[in-house]
CSV table of C-alpha atoms and ligand atoms in Angstrom, one decimal:
chain,number,residue,atom,x,y,z
A,1459,MET,CA,3.3,21.6,13.5
A,1460,ILE,CA,1.2,20.1,10.6
A,1461,PRO,CA,-1.6,17.7,10.7
A,1462,VAL,CA,-1.1,14.0,10.1
A,1463,SER,CA,-2.7,14.0,6.7
A,1464,ASP,CA,-0.6,16.9,5.4
A,1465,ALA,CA,2.7,15.2,6.8
A,1466,LEU,CA,1.3,11.9,4.8
A,1467,ASP,CA,1.0,14.0,1.5
A,1468,ARG,CA,4.5,15.6,2.0
A,1469,LEU,CA,6.1,11.8,2.7
A,1470,PHE,CA,4.2,10.8,-0.7
A,1471,VAL,CA,5.9,13.5,-2.6
A,1472,LEU,CA,9.0,12.2,-1.5
A,1473,ALA,CA,8.4,8.3,-1.7
A,1474,HIS,CA,8.7,7.4,-5.3
A,1475,PRO,CA,7.9,3.7,-6.6
A,1476,LEU,CA,11.2,1.9,-7.3
A,1477,GLU,CA,12.0,0.0,-10.7
A,1478,ALA,CA,10.7,-3.5,-11.3
A,1479,GLU,CA,13.1,-6.7,-11.3
A,1480,THR,CA,12.3,-10.3,-12.4
A,1481,VAL,CA,12.2,-12.9,-9.9
A,1482,PRO,CA,11.6,-16.7,-9.9
A,1483,LEU,CA,8.0,-17.7,-8.9
A,1484,ALA,CA,9.3,-19.5,-5.9
A,1485,GLN,CA,10.8,-16.3,-4.7
A,1486,ALA,CA,7.9,-14.1,-5.4
A,1487,ALA,CA,5.4,-14.6,-2.4
A,1488,GLY,CA,5.0,-11.3,-0.5
A,1489,ARG,CA,6.5,-9.2,-3.5
A,1490,VAL,CA,4.4,-6.6,-5.3
A,1491,LEU,CA,3.6,-7.9,-8.9
A,1492,ARG,CA,4.3,-4.9,-11.1
A,1493,GLU,CA,3.2,-6.0,-14.5
A,1494,ALA,CA,0.0,-7.9,-15.2
A,1495,VAL,CA,0.2,-11.6,-16.1
A,1496,GLU,CA,-1.8,-13.6,-18.6
A,1497,ALA,CA,-2.2,-17.4,-18.4
A,1498,ARG,CA,-0.7,-19.1,-21.3
A,1499,ARG,CA,-3.2,-22.1,-21.5
A,1500,ASP,CA,-6.7,-23.0,-20.4
A,1501,GLN,CA,-7.0,-24.9,-16.9
A,1502,PRO,CA,-7.9,-27.6,-17.2
A,1503,PRO,CA,-6.4,-27.8,-20.7
A,1504,PHE,CA,-8.9,-30.8,-21.5
A,1505,PRO,CA,-11.9,-32.1,-19.9
A,1506,ALA,CA,-11.1,-34.0,-16.8
A,1507,ALA,CA,-12.5,-36.5,-14.5
A,1508,SER,CA,-13.3,-35.1,-10.9
A,1509,MET,CA,-13.8,-38.6,-9.4
A,1510,ASP,CA,-12.6,-41.9,-9.7
A,1511,GLY,CA,-14.9,-44.1,-11.6
A,1512,TYR,CA,-16.0,-45.0,-15.4
A,1513,ALA,CA,-16.3,-42.6,-18.2
A,1514,VAL,CA,-19.5,-43.7,-20.3
A,1515,SER,CA,-21.7,-42.4,-22.7
A,1516,GLY,CA,-25.1,-42.2,-21.0
A,1517,ALA,CA,-26.0,-44.0,-17.9
A,1518,VAL,CA,-29.1,-45.8,-17.1
A,1519,ALA,CA,-29.5,-47.6,-13.8
A,1520,GLY,CA,-28.8,-51.3,-13.9
A,1521,GLN,CA,-27.1,-50.9,-17.2
A,1522,SER,CA,-24.1,-53.2,-18.0
A,1523,CYS,CA,-21.0,-51.8,-19.9
A,1524,THR,CA,-17.8,-53.1,-21.3
A,1525,VAL,CA,-14.5,-51.8,-20.0
A,1526,ILE,CA,-12.5,-50.9,-23.3
A,1527,GLY,CA,-9.4,-49.2,-21.6
A,1528,GLU,CA,-8.2,-46.8,-18.9
A,1529,SER,CA,-7.6,-42.9,-18.7
A,1530,ALA,CA,-5.3,-42.0,-15.8
A,1531,ALA,CA,-3.8,-38.6,-14.9
A,1532,GLY,CA,-1.3,-37.8,-17.3
A,1533,ARG,CA,-2.0,-40.8,-19.7
A,1534,ARG,CA,-5.2,-40.4,-21.5
A,1535,PHE,CA,-7.2,-43.1,-23.3
A,1536,ASP,CA,-6.7,-42.6,-27.1
A,1537,GLY,CA,-10.1,-43.3,-28.3
A,1538,ALA,CA,-13.9,-42.8,-27.9
A,1539,VAL,CA,-16.5,-44.3,-25.9
A,1540,GLY,CA,-19.9,-45.2,-27.3
A,1541,PRO,CA,-23.1,-46.7,-25.7
A,1542,GLY,CA,-22.6,-49.9,-23.8
A,1543,GLN,CA,-18.9,-49.0,-23.4
A,1544,ALA,CA,-17.0,-47.6,-20.4
A,1545,VAL,CA,-13.3,-46.5,-19.9
A,1546,ARG,CA,-11.8,-46.8,-16.3
A,1547,ILE,CA,-11.0,-43.3,-15.1
A,1548,PHE,CA,-9.2,-41.4,-12.4
A,1549,THR,CA,-9.2,-38.0,-11.0
A,1550,GLY,CA,-7.6,-35.6,-13.2
A,1551,ALA,CA,-7.5,-37.8,-16.2
A,1552,PRO,CA,-8.7,-36.5,-19.7
A,1553,VAL,CA,-12.1,-37.7,-20.4
A,1554,PRO,CA,-12.5,-39.7,-23.5
A,1555,GLU,CA,-14.2,-38.4,-26.5
A,1556,GLY,CA,-18.1,-39.5,-26.7
A,1557,ALA,CA,-18.3,-39.6,-22.7
A,1558,THR,CA,-21.0,-37.7,-21.1
A,1559,ARG,CA,-20.4,-38.4,-17.7
A,1560,VAL,CA,-18.3,-40.1,-15.0
A,1561,VAL,CA,-20.1,-42.8,-13.0
A,1562,ILE,CA,-18.4,-42.9,-9.6
A,1563,GLN,CA,-16.5,-46.1,-8.9
A,1564,GLU,CA,-19.0,-46.6,-5.7
A,1565,ASP,CA,-22.0,-46.7,-8.1
A,1566,VAL,CA,-20.3,-49.6,-10.0
A,1567,THR,CA,-19.9,-53.5,-9.7
A,1568,ARG,CA,-17.3,-54.9,-11.7
A,1569,ASP,CA,-16.8,-58.5,-13.1
A,1570,GLY,CA,-13.8,-58.8,-15.3
A,1571,ASP,CA,-14.2,-56.3,-18.2
A,1572,THR,CA,-17.8,-55.9,-17.5
A,1573,ILE,CA,-19.5,-53.4,-15.2
A,1574,THR,CA,-23.0,-53.1,-13.9
A,1575,LEU,CA,-24.3,-49.6,-12.8
A,1576,GLY,CA,-26.1,-49.4,-9.6
A,1577,GLN,CA,-29.9,-48.7,-9.2
A,1578,ASP,CA,-29.5,-45.4,-7.4
A,1579,LEU,CA,-26.9,-43.4,-9.5
A,1580,ASP,CA,-25.1,-40.6,-8.3
A,1581,PRO,CA,-25.9,-37.7,-10.9
A,1582,GLY,CA,-22.6,-36.7,-11.6
A,1583,PRO,CA,-21.4,-35.6,-14.0
A,1584,TYR,CA,-18.1,-35.3,-12.5
A,1585,ILE,CA,-16.5,-33.9,-15.7
A,1586,ARG,CA,-14.6,-30.5,-15.4
A,1587,PRO,CA,-14.8,-28.9,-18.7
A,1588,ALA,CA,-11.7,-27.5,-20.4
A,1589,GLY,CA,-11.1,-23.8,-19.2
A,1590,TYR,CA,-13.2,-24.6,-15.9
A,1591,ASP,CA,-10.8,-23.1,-13.6
A,1592,PHE,CA,-9.5,-20.1,-16.3
A,1593,ARG,CA,-9.0,-19.5,-20.1
A,1594,ALA,CA,-5.7,-18.8,-21.9
A,1595,GLY,CA,-5.3,-14.8,-21.4
A,1596,HIS,CA,-6.9,-14.9,-17.9
A,1597,ARG,CA,-5.2,-11.9,-16.2
A,1598,MET,CA,-3.9,-11.4,-12.9
A,1599,ASP,CA,-3.5,-7.5,-12.5
A,1600,ALA,CA,-0.8,-5.2,-10.9
A,1601,PRO,CA,0.1,-3.9,-8.7
A,1602,ARG,CA,-0.9,-6.7,-6.0
A,1603,ILE,CA,1.0,-8.2,-3.2
A,1604,LEU,CA,1.3,-11.8,-4.1
A,1605,SER,CA,-0.1,-14.3,-1.5
A,1606,ALA,CA,0.5,-18.0,-1.4
A,1607,ASN,CA,-2.9,-18.4,-3.2
A,1608,ASP,CA,-1.8,-16.0,-5.9
A,1609,ILE,CA,1.6,-18.0,-6.4
A,1610,ALA,CA,-0.4,-21.2,-6.9
A,1611,LEU,CA,-2.5,-19.6,-9.3
A,1612,LEU,CA,0.3,-17.9,-11.3
A,1613,ALA,CA,2.0,-21.5,-11.5
A,1614,ALA,CA,-1.0,-23.0,-12.9
A,1615,MET,CA,-1.1,-20.0,-15.4
A,1616,ASN,CA,2.4,-21.4,-16.3
A,1617,ALA,CA,4.4,-17.8,-15.2
A,1618,PRO,CA,7.7,-19.2,-14.1
A,1619,GLN,CA,9.1,-15.7,-13.5
A,1620,LEU,CA,7.4,-12.3,-12.5
A,1621,ARG,CA,8.1,-8.7,-12.7
A,1622,VAL,CA,7.8,-7.4,-9.1
A,1623,THR,CA,8.9,-4.0,-7.5
A,1624,ARG,CA,12.4,-4.0,-6.1
A,1625,GLN,CA,12.6,-4.2,-2.3
A,1626,PRO,CA,12.9,-1.1,-0.8
A,1627,ARG,CA,16.2,-0.7,1.0
A,1628,VAL,CA,16.0,0.9,4.2
A,1629,ALA,CA,18.8,1.8,6.6
A,1630,LEU,CA,17.7,1.9,10.4
A,1631,ILE,CA,20.0,4.1,12.8
A,1632,SER,CA,19.4,4.2,16.5
A,1633,THR,CA,20.7,7.2,18.3
A,1634,GLY,CA,21.3,7.7,22.0
A,1635,ASP,CA,24.3,7.4,24.4
A,1636,GLU,CA,22.1,5.2,26.6
A,1637,LEU,CA,21.5,2.5,24.2
A,1638,VAL,CA,23.0,-0.9,23.8
A,1639,MET,CA,22.0,-3.9,21.5
A,1640,PRO,CA,20.0,-6.9,23.1
A,1641,GLY,CA,22.4,-9.3,24.0
A,1642,ASP,CA,25.1,-6.8,25.3
A,1643,THR,CA,25.5,-6.2,28.9
A,1644,PRO,CA,23.8,-2.9,29.8
A,1645,GLY,CA,25.7,-0.5,32.3
A,1646,PRO,CA,23.6,0.9,35.2
A,1647,ASP,CA,22.3,3.9,33.1
A,1648,GLN,CA,21.8,2.2,30.1
A,1649,ILE,CA,18.8,0.8,28.2
A,1650,LEU,CA,18.1,-1.8,25.3
A,1651,VAL,CA,17.5,-0.6,21.9
A,1652,SER,CA,14.1,-1.9,21.3
A,1653,ASN,CA,12.0,0.2,18.7
A,1654,THR,CA,14.6,-0.2,16.3
A,1655,PHE,CA,13.8,-4.2,16.2
A,1656,GLY,CA,10.2,-3.6,16.0
A,1657,LEU,CA,10.5,-1.4,13.1
A,1658,HIS,CA,12.9,-3.8,11.3
A,1659,ALA,CA,10.3,-6.6,11.8
A,1660,MET,CA,7.6,-4.1,10.2
A,1661,LEU,CA,9.9,-3.4,7.3
A,1662,ARG,CA,10.2,-6.9,6.8
A,1663,ALA,CA,6.6,-7.7,7.0
A,1664,LEU,CA,5.9,-4.9,4.5
A,1665,GLY,CA,8.4,-6.3,2.1
A,1666,ALA,CA,11.1,-3.9,2.3
A,1667,ALA,CA,14.9,-5.2,3.1
A,1668,PRO,CA,15.8,-3.2,6.2
A,1669,ARG,CA,19.5,-3.1,7.6
A,1670,LEU,CA,20.6,-2.2,11.1
A,1671,LEU,CA,23.4,0.4,11.1
A,1672,PRO,CA,25.5,0.9,14.0
A,1673,ILE,CA,24.0,2.9,17.1
A,1674,ALA,CA,25.0,6.6,16.7
A,1675,ARG,CA,26.0,8.2,19.8
A,1676,ASP,CA,24.8,11.6,20.8
A,1677,ASN,CA,27.5,13.7,19.3
A,1678,ALA,CA,27.5,15.3,15.7
A,1679,ALA,CA,30.7,13.3,14.7
A,1680,SER,CA,29.2,10.0,15.4
A,1681,LEU,CA,25.8,10.7,13.8
A,1682,SER,CA,27.4,12.0,10.7
A,1683,THR,CA,29.6,8.7,10.6
A,1684,VAL,CA,26.7,6.6,11.0
A,1685,LEU,CA,24.6,8.4,8.5
A,1686,GLY,CA,27.4,8.2,6.2
A,1687,LEU,CA,27.0,4.4,6.1
A,1688,MET,CA,23.6,4.6,4.4
A,1689,ASP,CA,25.3,3.6,1.1
A,1690,ASP,CA,22.7,3.0,-1.4
A,1691,ALA,CA,19.5,3.0,0.8
A,1692,ASP,CA,16.3,4.3,-0.8
A,1693,LEU,CA,15.1,5.5,2.8
A,1694,VAL,CA,17.1,6.2,6.1
A,1695,ILE,CA,15.3,6.1,9.3
A,1696,THR,CA,16.7,7.7,12.5
A,1697,ILE,CA,15.2,6.7,15.7
A,1698,GLY,CA,15.4,9.4,18.7
A,1699,GLY,CA,17.6,12.5,18.8
A,1700,ALA,CA,14.5,14.3,16.7
A,1701,SER,CA,13.1,16.8,19.4
A,1702,VAL,CA,14.9,20.2,20.3
A,1703,GLY,CA,16.8,18.9,23.5
A,1704,ASP,CA,20.4,19.8,23.9
A,1705,HIS,CA,21.1,16.1,22.6
A,1706,ASP,CA,18.8,16.0,19.9
A,1707,LEU,CA,21.2,16.3,16.9
A,1708,VAL,CA,19.5,14.6,13.9
A,1709,ALA,CA,18.0,17.8,12.6
A,1710,THR,CA,21.2,19.6,13.0
A,1711,VAL,CA,23.5,17.0,11.4
A,1712,ALA,CA,21.2,15.8,8.9
A,1713,GLY,CA,20.7,19.6,7.9
A,1714,GLN,CA,24.5,20.1,7.7
A,1715,MET,CA,24.7,17.0,5.4
A,1716,GLY,CA,22.2,18.6,3.1
A,1717,LEU,CA,18.9,17.3,4.3
A,1718,GLU,CA,16.1,19.2,2.3
A,1719,ARG,CA,13.5,19.2,5.0
A,1720,ALA,CA,9.9,18.5,4.2
A,1721,PHE,CA,8.7,19.0,7.6
A,1722,HIS,CA,9.5,18.8,11.4
A,1723,LYS,CA,6.7,18.3,13.7
A,1724,VAL,CA,3.5,16.7,13.6
A,1725,ALA,CA,0.4,17.1,15.3
A,1726,MET,CA,-0.2,13.9,16.8
A,1727,ARG,CA,0.0,11.8,20.0
A,1728,PRO,CA,2.5,10.1,20.2
A,1729,GLY,CA,4.9,11.2,17.9
A,1730,LYS,CA,5.2,14.9,17.5
A,1731,PRO,CA,8.8,15.3,16.8
A,1732,LEU,CA,8.7,13.5,13.4
A,1733,MET,CA,10.9,14.9,10.7
A,1734,SER,CA,11.3,14.1,6.8
A,1735,GLY,CA,13.1,15.1,3.7
A,1736,ARG,CA,15.3,14.1,1.1
A,1737,LEU,CA,19.1,13.5,1.8
A,1738,GLY,CA,20.9,12.9,-1.1
A,1739,ASN,CA,19.5,9.9,-3.2
A,1740,ALA,CA,17.5,8.8,-0.2
A,1741,MET,CA,14.3,9.7,1.7
A,1742,MET,CA,14.9,10.5,5.3
A,1743,ILE,CA,12.4,10.0,8.2
A,1744,GLY,CA,13.4,11.0,11.5
A,1745,LEU,CA,11.0,9.2,14.4
A,1746,PRO,CA,11.1,10.2,17.8
A,1747,GLY,CA,13.0,7.8,20.1
A,1748,ASN,CA,10.1,7.0,22.7
A,1749,PRO,CA,9.4,3.2,21.9
A,1750,VAL,CA,5.6,3.5,21.4
A,1751,SER,CA,6.0,6.6,19.4
A,1752,ALA,CA,8.3,5.3,17.2
A,1753,MET,CA,6.0,2.2,16.4
A,1754,VAL,CA,3.0,4.2,16.1
A,1755,CYS,CA,4.8,6.5,13.7
A,1756,GLY,CA,5.9,3.4,11.7
A,1757,HIS,CA,2.3,2.1,11.5
A,1758,VAL,CA,1.1,5.8,10.6
A,1759,PHE,CA,3.8,6.9,8.2
A,1760,VAL,CA,6.5,4.4,7.5
A,1761,ALA,CA,4.0,1.5,6.3
A,1762,PRO,CA,2.3,3.8,3.7
A,1763,VAL,CA,5.7,5.2,2.4
A,1764,ILE,CA,7.1,1.7,1.8
A,1765,ARG,CA,3.8,0.7,0.1
A,1766,ALA,CA,4.1,3.7,-2.1
A,1767,MET,CA,7.7,2.9,-2.9
A,1768,LEU,CA,6.5,-0.7,-3.8
A,1769,GLY,CA,4.3,0.7,-6.4
A,1770,LEU,CA,1.0,0.2,-4.4
A,1771,ASP,CA,-1.6,3.1,-3.7
A,1772,ALA,CA,0.0,6.2,-1.9
A,1773,ALA,CA,-2.8,6.1,0.9
A,1774,PRO,CA,-2.9,6.2,4.7
A,1775,ALA,CA,-3.0,3.1,6.7
A,1776,PRO,CA,-6.5,1.5,6.3
A,1777,ARG,CA,-9.0,2.5,9.1
A,1778,ARG,CA,-11.9,0.6,10.5
A,1779,THR,CA,-14.8,1.6,12.7
A,1780,ALA,CA,-15.9,0.0,15.9
A,1781,PRO,CA,-18.1,0.7,18.7
A,1782,LEU,CA,-16.6,1.9,22.2
A,1783,ALA,CA,-16.6,-0.6,25.1
A,1784,ALA,CA,-15.9,2.1,27.4
A,1785,PRO,CA,-16.2,5.9,27.3
A,1786,LEU,CA,-13.4,8.3,26.0
A,1787,PRO,CA,-12.5,11.6,27.2
A,1788,ALA,CA,-12.3,14.7,24.9
A,1789,ASN,CA,-9.3,15.1,22.9
A,1790,GLY,CA,-6.8,17.9,22.8
A,1791,PRO,CA,-5.5,19.6,19.6
A,1792,ARG,CA,-3.3,16.8,18.5
A,1793,GLU,CA,-4.5,13.5,16.9
A,1794,HIS,CA,-4.3,11.0,19.4
A,1795,TYR,CA,-3.3,7.3,18.7
A,1796,MET,CA,-4.6,5.3,21.7
A,1797,ARG,CA,-3.5,2.0,22.3
A,1798,ALA,CA,-6.7,-0.3,22.6
A,1799,ALA,CA,-8.0,-3.9,23.1
A,1800,LEU,CA,-11.0,-4.8,20.5
A,1801,ASP,CA,-13.0,-7.7,21.5
A,1802,ALA,CA,-16.5,-8.7,20.9
A,1803,ASP,CA,-17.8,-5.9,23.0
A,1804,GLY,CA,-15.8,-3.3,21.2
A,1805,LEU,CA,-13.0,-1.1,21.7
A,1806,ARG,CA,-11.5,-0.2,25.3
A,1807,ALA,CA,-8.5,2.3,25.5
A,1808,PHE,CA,-5.8,1.2,28.0
A,1809,GLU,CA,-5.7,3.3,31.1
A,1810,ARG,CA,-1.9,3.6,30.9
A,1811,GLN,CA,-1.0,5.7,27.5
A,1812,ASP,CA,2.5,6.8,28.1
A,1813,SER,CA,4.8,6.6,25.1
A,1814,SER,CA,7.3,4.5,26.7
A,1815,LEU,CA,5.1,1.5,27.5
A,1816,LEU,CA,5.8,-1.1,25.2
A,1817,SER,CA,4.0,-3.8,27.4
A,1818,VAL,CA,0.9,-1.8,26.6
A,1819,LEU,CA,1.5,-1.7,23.2
A,1820,GLY,CA,2.3,-5.5,23.0
A,1821,ALA,CA,-1.2,-5.9,24.5
A,1822,ALA,CA,-3.1,-3.9,22.1
A,1823,ASN,CA,-4.7,-5.2,19.0
A,1824,ALA,CA,-5.9,-1.7,17.7
A,1825,LEU,CA,-4.9,2.0,17.9
A,1826,ILE,CA,-8.0,4.2,18.4
A,1827,VAL,CA,-7.9,7.3,16.2
A,1828,ARG,CA,-9.0,10.4,18.1
A,1829,PRO,CA,-9.2,13.6,15.8
A,1830,PRO,CA,-8.1,16.8,17.2
A,1831,HIS,CA,-10.7,18.3,19.7
A,1832,ALA,CA,-12.8,15.2,19.3
A,1833,PRO,CA,-15.4,15.6,22.0
A,1834,ALA,CA,-16.0,12.8,24.6
A,1835,CYS,CA,-17.1,9.7,23.5
A,1836,GLY,CA,-19.8,7.3,25.3
A,1837,ILE,CA,-20.1,3.5,25.2
A,1838,GLY,CA,-21.5,2.3,22.0
A,1839,GLU,CA,-20.4,5.1,19.9
A,1840,GLY,CA,-18.5,4.2,16.9
A,1841,VAL,CA,-15.0,5.2,16.5
A,1842,GLU,CA,-12.1,4.8,14.0
A,1843,TYR,CA,-9.1,2.7,14.6
A,1844,LEU,CA,-6.0,1.2,13.1
A,1845,PRO,CA,-5.7,-2.6,13.6
A,1846,LEU,CA,-2.3,-3.7,14.9
B,140,LIG,P1,15.0,10.9,22.3
B,140,LIG,O1,14.1,10.9,21.0
B,140,LIG,O2,16.3,10.6,21.7
B,140,LIG,O3,14.8,12.0,23.1
B,140,LIG,O4,14.5,9.6,23.1
B,140,LIG,C1,13.3,9.6,23.8
B,140,LIG,C2,13.3,8.3,24.5
B,140,LIG,O5,13.1,7.3,23.9
B,140,LIG,C3,14.4,8.2,25.7
B,140,LIG,O6,14.0,7.7,26.7
B,140,LIG,C4,15.4,7.2,25.0
B,140,LIG,O7,16.2,6.5,25.8
B,140,LIG,C5,14.4,6.3,24.4
B,140,LIG,N1,15.0,5.9,23.0
B,140,LIG,C6,15.5,6.3,22.1
B,140,LIG,N2,15.8,5.6,21.1
B,140,LIG,C7,15.4,4.4,21.4
B,140,LIG,C8,15.6,3.2,20.9
B,140,LIG,N3,16.1,2.8,19.5
B,140,LIG,N4,15.2,2.1,21.5
B,140,LIG,C9,14.4,2.2,22.8
B,140,LIG,N5,14.3,3.5,23.3
B,140,LIG,C10,14.9,4.5,22.8
B,141,LIG,MG1,18.1,10.5,22.4
């Protein structure tokens, strides 16, 4: 048994950043930017009006000006504005040369081609200078997970295509004679495949491309057949069959297929029987089958591995600290990830911590992390947790 941090370090040795590919901007949200992008022009590229009104050269309350033209968004007024003159202008339009400010239309009365400025003028100036948002050469640095806001900025920077990390291809293999797929009719001794779908969802949210392989039954032939379907996967995840019971075949069969094992057991709860290594060109992670164990290992191990493959920092899942709203007993020798609810009062671990309880995991929004041999903790004490 090795500590969680050692297991993570060994996983990071196996998880290499994948190569970059080019994608169109409209397909890039959620992807990891791999190469920095530089703006090709200033934004705005010209001094622009930020309100509808009149562009004038100096403004005195009560003054009259002659309207000499119009500047609209996309269609500028070709000419200059002098004292006593005004150009009708709209939001986003280029401000004509000579104009020092835009007087908002609410502060103006118009009669034919003459406007009269009001007595109580809004100070303005309602002009956004060229480059007000960013200048040509402005950089978006990599690596970075692209948000919707980033995509908007990149579009404004005129970056129609981006270099992003290829999505890690992940093959998910459920193992067990008792398992059927949701939608199938389970026999009396059967249960539904559950955590595999949870991991599939987690992988998609992380930016990977997961694929569900057929369920492997608890015999060597079935498991090696399904493992043989992994094709060009970057990562193969097996679920279940990872401990040492009579029917726990993953270690044996993967070993026969050439798995170079990096470790087998981790000092954590839930999730002790965790295994990893290199299998052909792929990395392999064997997760425990208990539904909550598999999901917790997903958060603690699989998510950091996927981030590393995407070219992000090889780092543990980020932890936060919050005070306890209920006391905790002393912990045993394994790092314990306790399903908990966090609200304004603090963190409260659920009464039932059995690793089969998906209903409890579903109600949790945090995993309290209890280090090995941590002493009992009282209300108000700060403890670390992983947000869910
Ligand atoms: P195992 O690690 O194969 O001994 O499985 C431990 C427990 O998790 C057993 O109760 C299995 O029935 C259950 N289990 C294994 N794989 C899955 C899965 N993919 N979905 C739901 N439960 C599972
Ligand atoms: Mg099993």
